[in-house]
JSON list of C-alpha atoms in Angstrom, two decimals:
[
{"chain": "A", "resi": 29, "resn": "UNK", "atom": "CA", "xyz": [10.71, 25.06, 25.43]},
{"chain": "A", "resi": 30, "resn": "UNK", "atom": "CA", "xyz": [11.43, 21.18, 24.88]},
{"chain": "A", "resi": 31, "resn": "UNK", "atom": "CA", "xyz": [15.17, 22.28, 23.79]},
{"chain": "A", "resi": 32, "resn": "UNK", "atom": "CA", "xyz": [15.63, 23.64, 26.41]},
{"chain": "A", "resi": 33, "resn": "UNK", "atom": "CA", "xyz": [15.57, 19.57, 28.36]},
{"chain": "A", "resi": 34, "resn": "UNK", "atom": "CA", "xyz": [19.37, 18.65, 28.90]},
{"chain": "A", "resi": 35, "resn": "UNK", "atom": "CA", "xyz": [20.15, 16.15, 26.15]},
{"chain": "A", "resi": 36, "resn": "UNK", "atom": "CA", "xyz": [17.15, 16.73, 24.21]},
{"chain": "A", "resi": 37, "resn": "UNK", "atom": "CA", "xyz": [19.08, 17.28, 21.34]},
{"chain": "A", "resi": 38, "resn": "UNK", "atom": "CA", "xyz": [21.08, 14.30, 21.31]},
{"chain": "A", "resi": 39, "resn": "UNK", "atom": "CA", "xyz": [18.16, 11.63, 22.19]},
{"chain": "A", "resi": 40, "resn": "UNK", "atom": "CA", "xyz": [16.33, 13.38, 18.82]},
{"chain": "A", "resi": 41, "resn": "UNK", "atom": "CA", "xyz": [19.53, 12.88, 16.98]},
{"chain": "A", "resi": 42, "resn": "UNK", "atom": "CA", "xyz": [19.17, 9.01, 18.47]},
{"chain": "A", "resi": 43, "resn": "UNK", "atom": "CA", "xyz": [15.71, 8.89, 17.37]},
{"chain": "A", "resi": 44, "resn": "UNK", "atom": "CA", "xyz": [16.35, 10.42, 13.74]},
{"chain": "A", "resi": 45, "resn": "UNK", "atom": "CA", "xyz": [18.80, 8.19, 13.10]},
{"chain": "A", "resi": 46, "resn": "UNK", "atom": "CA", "xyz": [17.14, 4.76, 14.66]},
{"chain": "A", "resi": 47, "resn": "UNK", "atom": "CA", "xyz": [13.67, 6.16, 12.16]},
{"chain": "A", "resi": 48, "resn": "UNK", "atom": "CA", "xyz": [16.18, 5.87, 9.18]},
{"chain": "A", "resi": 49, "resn": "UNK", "atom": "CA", "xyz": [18.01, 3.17, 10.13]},
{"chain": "A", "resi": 50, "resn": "UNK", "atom": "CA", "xyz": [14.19, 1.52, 10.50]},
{"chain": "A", "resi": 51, "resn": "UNK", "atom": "CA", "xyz": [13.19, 2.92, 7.28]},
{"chain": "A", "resi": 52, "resn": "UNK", "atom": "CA", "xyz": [16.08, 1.05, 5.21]},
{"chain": "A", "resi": 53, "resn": "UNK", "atom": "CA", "xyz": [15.33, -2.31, 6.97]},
{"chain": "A", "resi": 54, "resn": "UNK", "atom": "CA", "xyz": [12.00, -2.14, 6.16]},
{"chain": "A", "resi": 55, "resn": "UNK", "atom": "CA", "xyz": [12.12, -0.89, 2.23]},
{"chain": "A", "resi": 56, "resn": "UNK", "atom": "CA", "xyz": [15.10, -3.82, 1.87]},
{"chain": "A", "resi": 57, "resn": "UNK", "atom": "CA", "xyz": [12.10, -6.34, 3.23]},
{"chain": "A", "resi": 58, "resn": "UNK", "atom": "CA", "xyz": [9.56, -4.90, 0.94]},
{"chain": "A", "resi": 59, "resn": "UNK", "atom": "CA", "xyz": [11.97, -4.89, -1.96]},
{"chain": "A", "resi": 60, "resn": "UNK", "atom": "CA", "xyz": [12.37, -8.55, -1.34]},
{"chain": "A", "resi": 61, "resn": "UNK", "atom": "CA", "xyz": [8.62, -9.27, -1.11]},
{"chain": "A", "resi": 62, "resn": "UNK", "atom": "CA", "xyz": [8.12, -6.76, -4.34]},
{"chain": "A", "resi": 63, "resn": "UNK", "atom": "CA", "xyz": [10.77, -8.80, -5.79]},
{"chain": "A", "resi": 64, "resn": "UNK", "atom": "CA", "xyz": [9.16, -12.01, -5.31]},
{"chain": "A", "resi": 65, "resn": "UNK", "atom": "CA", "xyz": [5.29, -11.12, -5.95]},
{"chain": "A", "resi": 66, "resn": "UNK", "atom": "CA", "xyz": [6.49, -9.66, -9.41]},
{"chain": "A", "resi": 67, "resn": "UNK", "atom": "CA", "xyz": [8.33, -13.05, -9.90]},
{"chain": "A", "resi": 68, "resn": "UNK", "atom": "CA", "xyz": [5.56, -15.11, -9.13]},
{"chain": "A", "resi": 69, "resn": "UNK", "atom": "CA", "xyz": [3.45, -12.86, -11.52]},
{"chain": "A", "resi": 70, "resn": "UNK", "atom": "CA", "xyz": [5.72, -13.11, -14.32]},
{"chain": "A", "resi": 71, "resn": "UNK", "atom": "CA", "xyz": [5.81, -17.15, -13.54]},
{"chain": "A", "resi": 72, "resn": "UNK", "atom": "CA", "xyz": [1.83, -16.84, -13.36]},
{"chain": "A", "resi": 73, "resn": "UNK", "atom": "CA", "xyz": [1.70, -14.85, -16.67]},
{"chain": "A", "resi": 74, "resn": "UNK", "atom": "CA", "xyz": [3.98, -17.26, -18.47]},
{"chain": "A", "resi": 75, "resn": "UNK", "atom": "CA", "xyz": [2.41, -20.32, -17.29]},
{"chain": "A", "resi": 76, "resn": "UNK", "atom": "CA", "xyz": [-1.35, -19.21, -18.25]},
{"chain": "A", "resi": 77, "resn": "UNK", "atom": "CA", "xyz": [0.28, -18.15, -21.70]},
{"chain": "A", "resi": 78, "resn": "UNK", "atom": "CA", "xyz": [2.33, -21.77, -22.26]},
{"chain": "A", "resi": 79, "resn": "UNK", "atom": "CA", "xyz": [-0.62, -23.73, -20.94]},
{"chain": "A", "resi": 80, "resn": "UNK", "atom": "CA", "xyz": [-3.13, -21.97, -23.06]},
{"chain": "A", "resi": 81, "resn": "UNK", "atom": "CA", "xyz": [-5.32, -21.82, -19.99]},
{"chain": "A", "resi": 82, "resn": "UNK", "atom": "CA", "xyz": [-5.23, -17.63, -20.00]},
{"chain": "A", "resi": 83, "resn": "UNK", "atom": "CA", "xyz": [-8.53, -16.52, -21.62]},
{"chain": "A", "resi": 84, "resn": "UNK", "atom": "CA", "xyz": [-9.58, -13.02, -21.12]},
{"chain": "A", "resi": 85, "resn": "UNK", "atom": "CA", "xyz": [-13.23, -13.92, -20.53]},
{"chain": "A", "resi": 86, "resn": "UNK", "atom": "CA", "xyz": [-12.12, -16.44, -18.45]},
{"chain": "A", "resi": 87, "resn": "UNK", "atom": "CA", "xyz": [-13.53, -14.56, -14.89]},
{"chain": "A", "resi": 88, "resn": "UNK", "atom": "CA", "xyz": [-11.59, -16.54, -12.65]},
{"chain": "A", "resi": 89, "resn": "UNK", "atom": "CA", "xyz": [-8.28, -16.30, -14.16]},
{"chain": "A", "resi": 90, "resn": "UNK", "atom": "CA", "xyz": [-8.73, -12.39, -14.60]},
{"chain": "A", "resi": 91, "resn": "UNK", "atom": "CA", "xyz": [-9.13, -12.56, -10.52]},
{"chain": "A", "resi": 92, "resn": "UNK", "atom": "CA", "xyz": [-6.38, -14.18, -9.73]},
{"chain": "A", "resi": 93, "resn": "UNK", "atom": "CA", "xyz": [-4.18, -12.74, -11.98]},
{"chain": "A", "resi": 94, "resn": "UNK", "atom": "CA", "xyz": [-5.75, -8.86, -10.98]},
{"chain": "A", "resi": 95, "resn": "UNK", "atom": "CA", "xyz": [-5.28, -9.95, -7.47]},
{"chain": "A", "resi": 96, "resn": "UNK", "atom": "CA", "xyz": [-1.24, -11.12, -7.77]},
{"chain": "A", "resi": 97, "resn": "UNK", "atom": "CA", "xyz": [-0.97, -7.66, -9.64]},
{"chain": "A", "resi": 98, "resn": "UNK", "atom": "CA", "xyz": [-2.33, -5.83, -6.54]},
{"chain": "A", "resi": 99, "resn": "UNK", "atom": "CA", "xyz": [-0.65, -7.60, -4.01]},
{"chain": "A", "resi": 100, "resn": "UNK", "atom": "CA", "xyz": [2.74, -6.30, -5.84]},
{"chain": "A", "resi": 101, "resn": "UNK", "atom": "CA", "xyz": [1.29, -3.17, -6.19]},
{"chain": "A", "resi": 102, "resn": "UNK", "atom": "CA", "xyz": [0.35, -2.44, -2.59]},
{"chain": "A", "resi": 103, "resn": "UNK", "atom": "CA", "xyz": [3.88, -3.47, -1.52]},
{"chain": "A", "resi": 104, "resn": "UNK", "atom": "CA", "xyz": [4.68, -0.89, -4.04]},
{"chain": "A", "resi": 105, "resn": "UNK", "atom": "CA", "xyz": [2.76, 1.66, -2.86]},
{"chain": "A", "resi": 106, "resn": "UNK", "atom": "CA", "xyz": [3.81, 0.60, 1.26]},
{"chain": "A", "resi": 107, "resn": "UNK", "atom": "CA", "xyz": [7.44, 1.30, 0.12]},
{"chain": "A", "resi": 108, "resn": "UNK", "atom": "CA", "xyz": [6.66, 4.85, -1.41]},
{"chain": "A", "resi": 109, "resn": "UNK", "atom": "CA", "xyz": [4.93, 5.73, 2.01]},
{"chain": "A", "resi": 110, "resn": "UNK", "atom": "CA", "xyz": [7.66, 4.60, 3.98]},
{"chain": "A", "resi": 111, "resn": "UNK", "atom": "CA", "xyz": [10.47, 6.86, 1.82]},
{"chain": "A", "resi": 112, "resn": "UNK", "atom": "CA", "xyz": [8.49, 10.12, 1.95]},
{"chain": "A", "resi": 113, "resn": "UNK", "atom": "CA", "xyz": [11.24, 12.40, 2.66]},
{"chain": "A", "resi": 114, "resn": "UNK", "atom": "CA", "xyz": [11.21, 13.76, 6.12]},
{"chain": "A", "resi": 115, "resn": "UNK", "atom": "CA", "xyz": [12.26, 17.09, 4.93]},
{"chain": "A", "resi": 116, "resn": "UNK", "atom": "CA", "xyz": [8.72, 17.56, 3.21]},
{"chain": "A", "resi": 117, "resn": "UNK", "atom": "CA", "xyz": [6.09, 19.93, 4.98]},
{"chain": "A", "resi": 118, "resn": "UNK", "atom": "CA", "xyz": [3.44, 17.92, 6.63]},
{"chain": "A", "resi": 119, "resn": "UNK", "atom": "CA", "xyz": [4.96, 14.53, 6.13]},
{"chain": "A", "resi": 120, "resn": "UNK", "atom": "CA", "xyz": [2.90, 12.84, 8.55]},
{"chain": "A", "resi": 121, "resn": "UNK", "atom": "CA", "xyz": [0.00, 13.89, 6.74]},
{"chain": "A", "resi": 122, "resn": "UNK", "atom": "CA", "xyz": [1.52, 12.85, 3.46]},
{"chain": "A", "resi": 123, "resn": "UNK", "atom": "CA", "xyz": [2.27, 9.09, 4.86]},
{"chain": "A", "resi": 124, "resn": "UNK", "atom": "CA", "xyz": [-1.37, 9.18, 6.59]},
{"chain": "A", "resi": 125, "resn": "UNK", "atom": "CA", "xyz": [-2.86, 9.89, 3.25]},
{"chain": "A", "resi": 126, "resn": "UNK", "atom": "CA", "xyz": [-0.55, 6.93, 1.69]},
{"chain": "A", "resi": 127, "resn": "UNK", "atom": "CA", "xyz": [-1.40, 4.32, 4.14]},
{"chain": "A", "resi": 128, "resn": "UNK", "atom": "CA", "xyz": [-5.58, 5.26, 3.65]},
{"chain": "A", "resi": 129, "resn": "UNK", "atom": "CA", "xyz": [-4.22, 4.82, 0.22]},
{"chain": "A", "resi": 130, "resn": "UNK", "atom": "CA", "xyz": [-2.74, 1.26, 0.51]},
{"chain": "A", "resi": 131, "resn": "UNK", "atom": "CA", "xyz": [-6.21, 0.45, 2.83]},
{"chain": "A", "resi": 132, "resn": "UNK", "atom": "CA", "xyz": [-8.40, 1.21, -0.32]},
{"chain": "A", "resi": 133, "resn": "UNK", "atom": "CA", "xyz": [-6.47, -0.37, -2.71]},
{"chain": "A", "resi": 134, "resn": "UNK", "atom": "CA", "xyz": [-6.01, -3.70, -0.01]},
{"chain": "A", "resi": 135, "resn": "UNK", "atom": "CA", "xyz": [-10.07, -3.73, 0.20]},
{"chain": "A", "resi": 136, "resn": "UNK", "atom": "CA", "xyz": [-10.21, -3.35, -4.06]},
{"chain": "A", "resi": 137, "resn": "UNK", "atom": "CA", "xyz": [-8.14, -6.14, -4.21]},
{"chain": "A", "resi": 138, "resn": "UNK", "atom": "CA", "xyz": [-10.38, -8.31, -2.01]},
{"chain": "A", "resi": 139, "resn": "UNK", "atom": "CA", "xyz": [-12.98, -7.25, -4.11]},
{"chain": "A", "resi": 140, "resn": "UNK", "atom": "CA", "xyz": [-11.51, -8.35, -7.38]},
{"chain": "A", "resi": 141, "resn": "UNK", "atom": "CA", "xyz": [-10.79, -11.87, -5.70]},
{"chain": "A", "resi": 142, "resn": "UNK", "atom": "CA", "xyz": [-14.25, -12.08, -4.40]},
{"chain": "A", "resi": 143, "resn": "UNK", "atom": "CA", "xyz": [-15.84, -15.47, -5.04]},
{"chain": "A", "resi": 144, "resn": "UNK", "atom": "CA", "xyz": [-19.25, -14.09, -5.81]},
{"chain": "A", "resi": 145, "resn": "UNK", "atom": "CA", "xyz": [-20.85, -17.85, -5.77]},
{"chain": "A", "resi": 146, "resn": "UNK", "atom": "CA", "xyz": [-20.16, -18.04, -1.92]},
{"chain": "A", "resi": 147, "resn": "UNK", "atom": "CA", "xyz": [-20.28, -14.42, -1.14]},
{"chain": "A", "resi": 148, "resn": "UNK", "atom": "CA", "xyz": [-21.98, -13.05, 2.06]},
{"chain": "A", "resi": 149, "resn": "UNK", "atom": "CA", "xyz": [-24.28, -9.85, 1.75]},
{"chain": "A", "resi": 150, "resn": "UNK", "atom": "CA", "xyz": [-23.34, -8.62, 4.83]},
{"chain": "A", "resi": 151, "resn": "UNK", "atom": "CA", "xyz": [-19.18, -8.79, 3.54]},
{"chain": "A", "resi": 152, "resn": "UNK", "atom": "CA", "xyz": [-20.30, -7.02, 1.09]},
{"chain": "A", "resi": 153, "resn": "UNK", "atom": "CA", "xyz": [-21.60, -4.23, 2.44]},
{"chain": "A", "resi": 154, "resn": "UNK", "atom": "CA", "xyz": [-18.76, -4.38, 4.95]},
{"chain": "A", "resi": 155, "resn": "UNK", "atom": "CA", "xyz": [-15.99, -4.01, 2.36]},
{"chain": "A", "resi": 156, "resn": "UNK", "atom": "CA", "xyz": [-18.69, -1.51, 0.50]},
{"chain": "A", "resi": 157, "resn": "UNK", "atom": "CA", "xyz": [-18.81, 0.93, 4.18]},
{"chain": "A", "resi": 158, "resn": "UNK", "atom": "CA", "xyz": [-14.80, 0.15, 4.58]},
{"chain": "A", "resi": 159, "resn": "UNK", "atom": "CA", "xyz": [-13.56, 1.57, 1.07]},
{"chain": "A", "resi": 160, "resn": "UNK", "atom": "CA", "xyz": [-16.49, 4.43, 1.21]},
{"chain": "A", "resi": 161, "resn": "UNK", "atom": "CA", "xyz": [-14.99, 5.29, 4.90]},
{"chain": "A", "resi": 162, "resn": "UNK", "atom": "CA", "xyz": [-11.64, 5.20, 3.57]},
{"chain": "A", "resi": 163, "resn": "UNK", "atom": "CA", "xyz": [-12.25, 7.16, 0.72]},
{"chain": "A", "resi": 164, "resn": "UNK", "atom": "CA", "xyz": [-14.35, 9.59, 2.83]},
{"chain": "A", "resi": 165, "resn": "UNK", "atom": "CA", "xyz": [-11.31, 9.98, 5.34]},
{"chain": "A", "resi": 166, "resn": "UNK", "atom": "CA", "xyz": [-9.04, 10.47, 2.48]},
{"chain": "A", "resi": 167, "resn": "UNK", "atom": "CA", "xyz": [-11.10, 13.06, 0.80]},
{"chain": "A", "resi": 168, "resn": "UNK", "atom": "CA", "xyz": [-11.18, 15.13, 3.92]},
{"chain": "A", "resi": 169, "resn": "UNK", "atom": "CA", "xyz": [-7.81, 14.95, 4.89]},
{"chain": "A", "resi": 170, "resn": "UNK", "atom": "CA", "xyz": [-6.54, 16.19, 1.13]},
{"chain": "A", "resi": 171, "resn": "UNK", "atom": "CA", "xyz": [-6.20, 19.61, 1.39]},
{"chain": "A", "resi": 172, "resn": "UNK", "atom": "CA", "xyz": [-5.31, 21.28, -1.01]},
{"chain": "A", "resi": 173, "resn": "UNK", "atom": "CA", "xyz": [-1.98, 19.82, -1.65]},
{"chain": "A", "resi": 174, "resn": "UNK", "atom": "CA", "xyz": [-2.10, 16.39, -3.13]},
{"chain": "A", "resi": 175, "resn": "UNK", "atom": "CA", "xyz": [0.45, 13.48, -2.92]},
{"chain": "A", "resi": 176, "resn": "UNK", "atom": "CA", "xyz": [3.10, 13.77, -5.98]},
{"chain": "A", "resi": 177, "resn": "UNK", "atom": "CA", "xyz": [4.73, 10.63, -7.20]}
]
């Protein structure tokens, strides 16, 4: 019924090809910030390493370290939900099931950097309720299919 609007066809084409042109933009600017967190981790790495400051038992070097690992990580995993292929059934529910993805792994990482000496019980247990709603949501929105890398 909605093809049957004069020039229906060739605003969608518009729109298809502004969403892609959109889609490169933004995975060149999270390339770039990918780039540059995995840079600054590598610089992180080698300076803890030269400096003899890393220590593995060391809790506060383990967080910020963890936490410069996440941050490149959830870029990584923003530019995987922005490439899902169009052409796949249900994308939307593939990128909607990325991005509650990207939320969980966002709150984990403010976990990890927590400073548990001047940590608020009630931020707690609003980062606890936000990654058990997120994981709720993303448990019922599944299906049976699951999201292949």
């Amino acid at each position: 019924m909605i093809k049957n609007i004069p020039g229906f066809l060739k605003l969608s084409a518009v729109f298809d090809l502004f969403e892609e042109l959109a889609m490169l933009v933004l995975t060149l600017c999270i390339m770039v910030v990918a780039a540059l967190g995995l840079v600054h981790v590598l610089y992180a790495v080698f300076e803890m390493v030269l400096t003899a400051t890393f220590s593995p038992t060391n809790p506060a070097a383990l967080q910020s370290l963890f936490g410069l690992f996440f941050t490149v990580l959830i870029a990584l995993e923003f530019k995987h939900s922005i490439l899902v292929s169009p052409d796949t059934p249900s994308h939307s529910m593939v990128r909607m099931r990325s991005v509650l993805l990207i939320g969980m792994m966002a709150t984990v990482r403010k976990f990890i950097v927590l400073d548990l000496t001047g940590v608020d019980v009630m931020e707690v247990l609003a980062l606890s309720t936000a990654i058990l709603a997120l994981g709720i949501v993303y448990w019922l929105v599944r299906g049976n299919n699951k999201i292949t890398s």
